[in-house]
XYZ file of C-alpha atoms in Angstrom:
470
model
C 21.571 -11.681 69.904
C 21.484 -11.879 73.197
C 20.026 -8.195 72.830
C 17.338 -9.144 69.549
C 16.239 -12.137 70.710
C 14.486 -10.104 74.114
C 13.830 -7.205 72.143
C 11.379 -9.443 70.367
C 10.365 -10.786 74.241
C 9.317 -7.057 74.860
C 7.776 -6.980 72.023
C 5.311 -9.103 72.227
C 4.477 -9.025 75.979
C 4.138 -5.348 75.242
C 1.878 -6.762 72.020
C 0.122 -9.083 74.720
C -0.795 -6.899 77.316
C -1.812 -3.517 74.689
C -4.011 -6.369 73.786
C -5.698 -7.908 76.367
C -5.689 -3.852 77.814
C -7.453 -3.053 74.825
C -10.290 -7.023 74.554
C -11.205 -5.637 78.917
C -11.860 -2.004 78.096
C -13.765 -3.185 74.987
C -15.529 -5.498 77.043
C -16.039 -3.554 80.406
C -17.875 -0.397 78.158
C -20.915 -3.265 77.819
C -21.296 -3.919 80.816
C -24.227 -2.077 80.647
C -25.072 -2.862 77.232
C -28.756 -4.725 76.743
C -27.454 -6.486 72.834
C -25.030 -9.298 73.116
C -21.835 -9.475 73.434
C -18.781 -8.567 71.531
C -15.604 -9.029 70.810
C -13.186 -7.449 68.355
C -12.834 -7.450 65.043
C -15.582 -11.245 64.817
C -18.173 -8.896 66.816
C -21.324 -10.488 67.978
C -20.806 -13.758 65.559
C -19.562 -16.364 67.881
C -23.008 -15.523 70.389
C -25.003 -15.928 67.433
C -22.973 -18.925 66.231
C -23.152 -20.589 69.565
C -26.916 -19.435 69.979
C -27.430 -21.068 66.355
C -29.999 -23.055 66.865
C -31.942 -21.023 69.330
C -31.823 -18.067 66.902
C -35.470 -16.752 67.096
C -35.819 -17.354 71.069
C -31.985 -15.185 71.626
C -33.535 -12.623 69.697
C -36.391 -12.690 71.474
C -34.456 -12.059 74.864
C -32.560 -9.505 73.538
C -35.573 -7.934 72.552
C -37.928 -8.166 75.499
C -35.436 -6.091 77.383
C -35.329 -3.551 74.606
C -37.629 -2.711 70.835
C -34.081 -1.942 69.402
C -30.916 -4.078 69.611
C -28.147 -3.622 67.855
C -25.653 -6.868 66.612
C -22.341 -5.251 65.594
C -20.783 -8.020 62.641
C -17.072 -8.519 61.475
C -18.446 -6.614 58.133
C -21.840 -4.810 59.005
C -24.040 -4.521 61.574
C -27.395 -5.488 62.264
C -30.206 -3.479 64.336
C -32.936 -5.898 64.824
C -36.452 -4.185 65.503
C -39.755 -4.978 67.268
C -41.078 -1.937 68.202
C -43.957 -1.393 66.015
C -43.468 2.976 64.644
C -39.831 1.174 63.251
C -40.877 -1.413 61.242
C -43.516 1.367 59.277
C -40.167 3.463 59.228
C -38.467 0.634 57.608
C -41.703 -1.189 55.402
C -43.156 1.861 54.317
C -42.414 5.462 55.201
C -38.503 5.629 53.810
C -39.008 2.272 51.923
C -36.914 3.706 49.391
C -33.874 4.219 51.636
C -33.817 -0.026 52.956
C -33.776 -2.309 49.826
C -33.287 -6.015 50.345
C -29.773 -4.356 49.119
C -25.758 -6.193 47.853
C -24.963 -7.519 50.900
C -28.760 -9.986 51.328
C -28.990 -9.773 46.502
C -24.742 -11.881 47.713
C -26.331 -14.443 50.568
C -29.745 -15.670 48.931
C -28.416 -15.588 45.162
C -27.745 -18.826 44.844
C -30.800 -19.854 45.365
C -33.097 -16.753 45.049
C -31.362 -15.603 42.076
C -32.336 -11.916 41.011
C -36.696 -13.271 41.514
C -38.882 -10.739 43.115
C -38.725 -11.481 46.334
C -34.231 -11.053 45.826
C -34.553 -8.212 43.409
C -34.833 -4.727 43.874
C -35.184 -1.601 42.074
C -37.403 -2.625 38.167
C -36.647 -5.446 37.806
C -38.609 -5.376 41.218
C -41.212 -3.595 40.470
C -41.188 -5.313 37.112
C -41.643 -8.449 38.727
C -44.377 -6.947 40.948
C -46.744 -5.037 38.575
C -47.067 -8.868 37.089
C -47.378 -11.161 40.502
C -50.273 -8.526 41.157
C -51.751 -8.793 38.380
C -51.944 -12.634 37.457
C -53.087 -13.034 42.123
C -56.145 -10.682 41.308
C -57.124 -13.127 38.342
C -60.199 -14.466 39.423
C -59.162 -17.394 37.001
C -56.467 -18.424 39.743
C -58.908 -17.534 42.072
C -61.560 -20.177 41.368
C -58.510 -22.536 39.446
C -57.077 -22.378 43.252
C -60.087 -23.089 45.658
C -60.529 -26.662 43.209
C -56.801 -27.287 43.568
C -56.364 -27.356 47.938
C -59.785 -28.403 47.685
C -58.722 -30.953 46.130
C -54.952 -31.161 47.591
C -56.896 -31.250 51.321
C -58.889 -34.495 50.503
C -55.794 -36.361 49.097
C -54.142 -35.689 53.027
C -57.127 -36.535 54.404
C -56.814 -39.932 52.463
C -53.304 -40.122 53.396
C -54.655 -39.656 56.386
C -57.806 -41.656 57.232
C -55.537 -45.027 55.290
C -52.731 -44.001 58.937
C -55.715 -44.341 60.702
C -57.253 -47.698 58.656
C -54.043 -49.800 59.204
C -52.158 -46.861 62.838
C -49.966 -46.354 60.732
C -47.741 -42.893 63.126
C -47.928 -39.747 61.375
C -44.914 -36.690 60.612
C -48.001 -34.143 59.707
C -44.907 -31.200 58.987
C -43.556 -34.228 56.649
C -46.636 -34.996 55.104
C -48.058 -30.745 55.099
C -44.347 -30.701 53.213
C -45.040 -33.791 50.424
C -48.937 -31.669 49.994
C -46.915 -28.166 48.583
C -43.816 -29.918 47.585
C -41.879 -32.901 48.782
C -37.870 -31.534 48.252
C -35.505 -32.623 51.592
C -33.035 -30.155 48.461
C -34.777 -27.016 49.532
C -35.025 -27.434 52.554
C -31.199 -28.143 52.821
C -30.620 -25.420 50.455
C -33.308 -22.834 52.496
C -30.819 -23.608 55.929
C -27.193 -22.948 55.164
C -28.571 -20.334 53.202
C -29.528 -18.716 56.416
C -26.299 -19.439 57.930
C -24.002 -17.704 55.697
C -25.828 -14.076 57.558
C -24.253 -14.882 60.589
C -20.727 -17.399 59.275
C -18.073 -14.320 58.384
C -16.154 -17.386 56.475
C -19.050 -18.812 53.984
C -16.541 -16.630 51.531
C -13.950 -19.008 51.956
C -15.690 -21.971 52.362
C -17.489 -21.435 48.793
C -14.593 -20.568 47.266
C -13.138 -23.118 48.191
C -15.791 -25.952 48.272
C -15.737 -27.626 51.162
C -18.179 -28.023 54.661
C -21.140 -25.775 54.211
C -21.641 -24.904 51.120
C -19.901 -27.625 48.606
C -23.127 -29.303 51.062
C -24.740 -26.361 49.187
C -24.254 -25.969 46.283
C -25.550 -29.578 45.095
C -28.478 -28.848 46.678
C -28.802 -26.175 44.569
C -27.261 -28.231 41.370
C -30.426 -30.628 42.233
C -32.974 -28.336 42.505
C -31.424 -26.591 39.378
C -31.671 -30.048 37.602
C -34.707 -30.575 38.141
C -36.987 -26.591 37.967
C -34.828 -26.457 34.097
C -35.666 -29.658 33.386
C -39.653 -28.418 34.672
C -39.075 -25.065 32.326
C -37.509 -26.582 28.739
C -40.816 -29.607 28.459
C -43.393 -26.675 29.120
C -41.886 -24.585 26.452
C -41.642 -27.947 24.080
C -45.376 -27.970 25.119
C -46.170 -24.871 23.714
C -44.252 -25.040 20.810
C -46.473 -28.230 19.591
C -49.205 -27.146 20.629
C -51.354 -26.559 17.809
C -52.250 -23.275 16.887
C -48.676 -21.674 17.697
C -46.666 -19.724 15.471
C -43.604 -21.248 16.595
C -41.738 -17.986 15.557
C -43.991 -15.910 16.882
C -44.133 -17.716 20.333
C -39.656 -17.003 20.802
C -40.195 -13.545 19.452
C -42.661 -12.825 22.162
C -41.054 -14.619 25.056
C -38.714 -11.917 26.178
C -37.541 -14.451 29.769
C -34.534 -15.944 29.836
C -34.760 -19.645 31.105
C -32.949 -18.610 34.447
C -35.216 -15.756 34.701
C -37.707 -18.081 34.600
C -36.138 -19.783 37.007
C -35.816 -17.680 40.173
C -39.540 -16.347 39.469
C -40.590 -20.188 39.729
C -38.503 -21.039 42.919
C -38.917 -17.549 44.249
C -43.051 -18.336 44.492
C -42.836 -21.956 44.869
C -40.635 -21.366 47.935
C -42.668 -19.067 49.421
C -45.560 -20.729 48.745
C -43.744 -24.245 50.422
C -42.572 -22.534 53.646
C -46.049 -20.643 54.570
C -48.967 -22.943 54.457
C -46.045 -26.343 55.461
C -44.489 -24.963 58.625
C -47.790 -22.685 58.918
C -50.630 -25.646 59.367
C -47.907 -28.357 60.898
C -48.578 -25.206 63.485
C -51.510 -24.927 63.069
C -51.871 -28.866 63.782
C -49.712 -29.007 66.969
C -51.763 -25.938 68.848
C -55.413 -26.841 68.256
C -54.254 -30.799 69.877
C -52.941 -29.315 72.356
C -55.998 -26.594 73.401
C -58.531 -28.645 74.002
C -60.576 -25.070 73.893
C -59.357 -24.236 70.422
C -60.136 -27.203 69.276
C -63.890 -27.016 70.673
C -64.668 -23.813 69.395
C -63.490 -24.135 65.898
C -64.903 -27.805 65.571
C -68.105 -26.140 66.547
C -68.056 -23.194 64.040
C -67.432 -25.924 60.956
C -70.181 -28.033 62.381
C -72.648 -24.168 62.147
C -71.137 -23.819 58.663
C -71.876 -27.179 57.395
C -75.777 -27.470 58.470
C -76.135 -23.936 57.305
C -74.329 -24.612 53.818
C -76.421 -27.583 53.694
C -80.077 -25.495 54.658
C -78.151 -23.156 51.649
C -77.471 -25.438 49.090
C -80.374 -27.439 50.142
C -79.199 -30.811 50.169
C -79.258 -33.833 52.481
C -76.221 -34.617 54.946
C -74.191 -37.681 54.382
C -74.031 -39.659 57.948
C -71.392 -41.584 58.593
C -71.828 -45.548 59.488
C -69.513 -47.868 60.963
C -69.948 -50.366 58.897
C -69.613 -48.658 56.287
C -66.547 -47.043 56.015
C -67.214 -45.155 51.840
C -69.321 -43.207 53.473
C -66.460 -41.298 56.325
C -64.766 -40.315 51.902
C -68.379 -40.045 51.050
C -69.661 -36.892 53.658
C -65.739 -35.290 53.396
C -65.652 -35.336 50.364
C -69.102 -32.991 50.232
C -68.141 -30.599 53.457
C -65.371 -30.128 50.576
C -68.207 -29.471 47.940
C -69.220 -26.581 50.581
C -66.223 -24.989 50.957
C -66.217 -21.859 48.074
C -64.369 -19.466 47.840
C -67.058 -17.268 49.392
C -68.264 -19.488 51.778
C -65.269 -20.375 53.548
C -64.188 -16.135 54.510
C -67.132 -16.633 56.556
C -65.345 -19.070 58.804
C -63.497 -16.162 61.372
C -62.681 -18.499 63.640
C -60.923 -20.831 61.121
C -59.244 -17.455 60.169
C -58.336 -16.100 63.488
C -56.655 -20.287 64.489
C -54.330 -19.379 61.525
C -54.340 -15.818 62.195
C -52.439 -16.817 65.500
C -50.553 -19.133 65.061
C -49.021 -16.291 61.624
C -48.534 -14.389 65.096
C -46.256 -16.794 67.128
C -44.984 -18.921 64.400
C -44.517 -16.963 61.363
C -42.836 -18.424 57.860
C -40.612 -15.560 57.810
C -39.109 -15.621 60.842
C -37.581 -12.584 60.772
C -36.508 -9.938 57.036
C -33.388 -8.166 57.413
C -33.112 -5.042 55.126
C -30.087 -2.308 54.095
C -29.463 0.645 54.180
C -29.208 3.019 51.783
C -28.528 6.211 53.313
C -27.576 6.183 57.180
C -31.035 7.513 58.929
C -32.716 8.034 62.774
C -35.791 5.911 63.007
C -38.709 5.968 65.491
C -37.059 5.839 67.961
C -34.330 8.249 68.420
C -31.671 4.697 67.065
C -29.156 5.367 64.042
C -28.459 3.425 61.033
C -25.797 3.991 58.897
C -25.307 3.374 55.649
C -24.123 -0.204 54.613
C -25.358 -2.113 57.178
C -28.992 -4.089 57.806
C -31.893 -3.120 60.254
C -34.105 -6.487 60.633
C -37.807 -6.643 61.827
C -38.433 -9.700 63.645
C -41.956 -11.418 63.216
C -41.466 -14.193 65.515
C -40.472 -11.970 68.772
C -43.060 -9.435 68.066
C -45.178 -11.586 67.836
C -43.780 -12.877 71.620
C -44.112 -8.711 72.964
C -45.879 -7.965 75.588
C -45.652 -3.951 74.067
C -47.608 -5.160 71.572
C -49.678 -7.858 72.272
C -50.529 -7.410 76.373
C -49.295 -9.738 79.049
C -50.518 -12.438 77.675
C -48.686 -12.916 74.750
C -47.089 -15.601 74.709
C -50.162 -17.431 74.640
C -52.650 -19.407 72.042
C -55.941 -17.164 72.687
C -57.719 -17.356 68.555
C -59.803 -14.694 70.919
C -58.371 -11.544 70.481
C -58.903 -11.652 66.673
C -62.465 -11.379 67.046
C -64.874 -8.708 68.820
C -67.963 -10.130 68.444
C -68.248 -12.882 67.061
C -65.991 -11.904 63.550
C -62.560 -11.736 62.516
C -60.142 -7.632 62.733
C -56.764 -6.874 61.410
C -54.555 -5.373 63.008
C -51.950 -3.068 62.005
C -49.556 -5.130 59.642
C -46.409 -3.690 61.209
C -47.127 -5.013 64.067
C -48.484 -8.778 62.875
C -45.920 -9.064 59.890
C -46.411 -12.592 59.240
C -46.968 -11.598 55.533
C -44.238 -8.508 55.614
C -46.173 -4.669 54.838
C -45.849 -1.670 52.823
C -45.245 -2.373 48.987
C -43.430 -5.258 49.728
C -46.267 -6.629 51.326
C -47.037 -10.236 50.337
C -49.023 -10.563 47.424
C -50.633 -15.043 47.868
C -51.654 -13.828 51.257
C -55.407 -13.945 50.835
C -54.327 -16.952 48.087
C -52.118 -19.481 51.222
C -55.143 -18.111 53.428
C -57.510 -19.808 51.842
C -55.094 -23.177 51.319
C -54.842 -23.162 54.822
C -58.352 -22.841 55.423
C -59.287 -25.548 53.600
C -57.124 -27.316 54.513
C -57.892 -27.161 58.171
C -61.107 -27.135 58.068
C -61.762 -30.923 56.457
C -58.995 -31.540 58.522
C -60.730 -30.567 61.868
C -63.837 -31.963 60.814
C -61.714 -35.564 59.891
C -59.992 -35.468 63.268
C -63.342 -36.058 65.146
C -64.302 -38.150 63.294
C -64.149 -41.939 63.620
C -60.885 -41.799 61.220
C -58.975 -40.560 63.704
C -59.357 -42.652 66.680
C -56.461 -45.241 65.799
C -53.667 -42.281 64.480
C -51.247 -40.991 66.682
C -49.704 -37.431 65.774
C -46.282 -36.513 65.793
C -46.999 -32.373 64.976
C -43.283 -31.070 66.700
């Protein structure tokens, strides 16, 4: 009996020494590594979880040292890239080798389903073709202009009412309401993102505990609302005069689930881009007086020139008549047509510079179908993931020069006219075959809202208002 216990103790001690030696040698090999420190079995999961609340800045630190960073995880390996050449290779040159992939799809399916932002192959191409046709429609463009103007004026009215009553304003919360007010969407987005670095998410999902239980409840709330809208809309169509119900049913080959996925994909994309970017743009304008002054000057010149073109007299604001301020704002908004707003180059530069530093999608992972070699020589293995990082790319001096961290809209202008950059360098709207179809629509909405906001904050409406943008 004593001999058995001694043998067992010897085995345990030997195994402990072997494990300690393995870990020691593993960490010793990483002394000169430019990527996160890893552990056997766990990879860099511990460091990623510790830095979850500062994930994007954490990646900036590593990509500042190396344009490509390899991050092993328990079940896959992420390769993060910030070099435009590598990004172009992934998003365009070898596009077919870098789909969304099964791993990404499994993480996001609960929220995005098989919608355009979570689909590959023929399913993606079909949705892309349909969406391309819709976004190119002049009717949609004209309708969007009217709707964006209307909602921008509603935003303006809320700000004015708050100012008159000396209320505090939470701009980000207000802007989210302007696009879509949904706490459930915020919660679902946060938890789904956590799946990328949480190796135990499938266990939590199986037992319906922790963050996965919260996610499940959020998705149920989102689905209940979305399916009710679909059901109501179908009923309206079938009840319309002159519609043959049987014919309508036979022509529709989309299930309610497919419609739900399509709707949520575009709603989430549009909501996050416009609301988040507008909140950051307002913050940057209000913390950079020189930018605010230049933007206001451009808007005043625009207003005067447009009024002359239309042959109208500009309404003057009178303090003793608050209603004149609303009339003035409505007149200014009416001058913001689809074509004329495109001439506001500095406004466009302000929004683009905001997106460079604070992109709505900070990082975007792609699956790897076959082994490949990136332009910088980095080898990537099938089954892993390559992630380009717009947030970090906008802060890299090797991409934007020594002032990369500075907010400077002038970098986008040449002789006062806006100049585009390579979409593989400025990746806020992705690039290649998957480039964002709603880019122009997003710019239109943001420029409409920001122009009216800036014009109003330089008038009496804003004098009593306290702004919260951070």
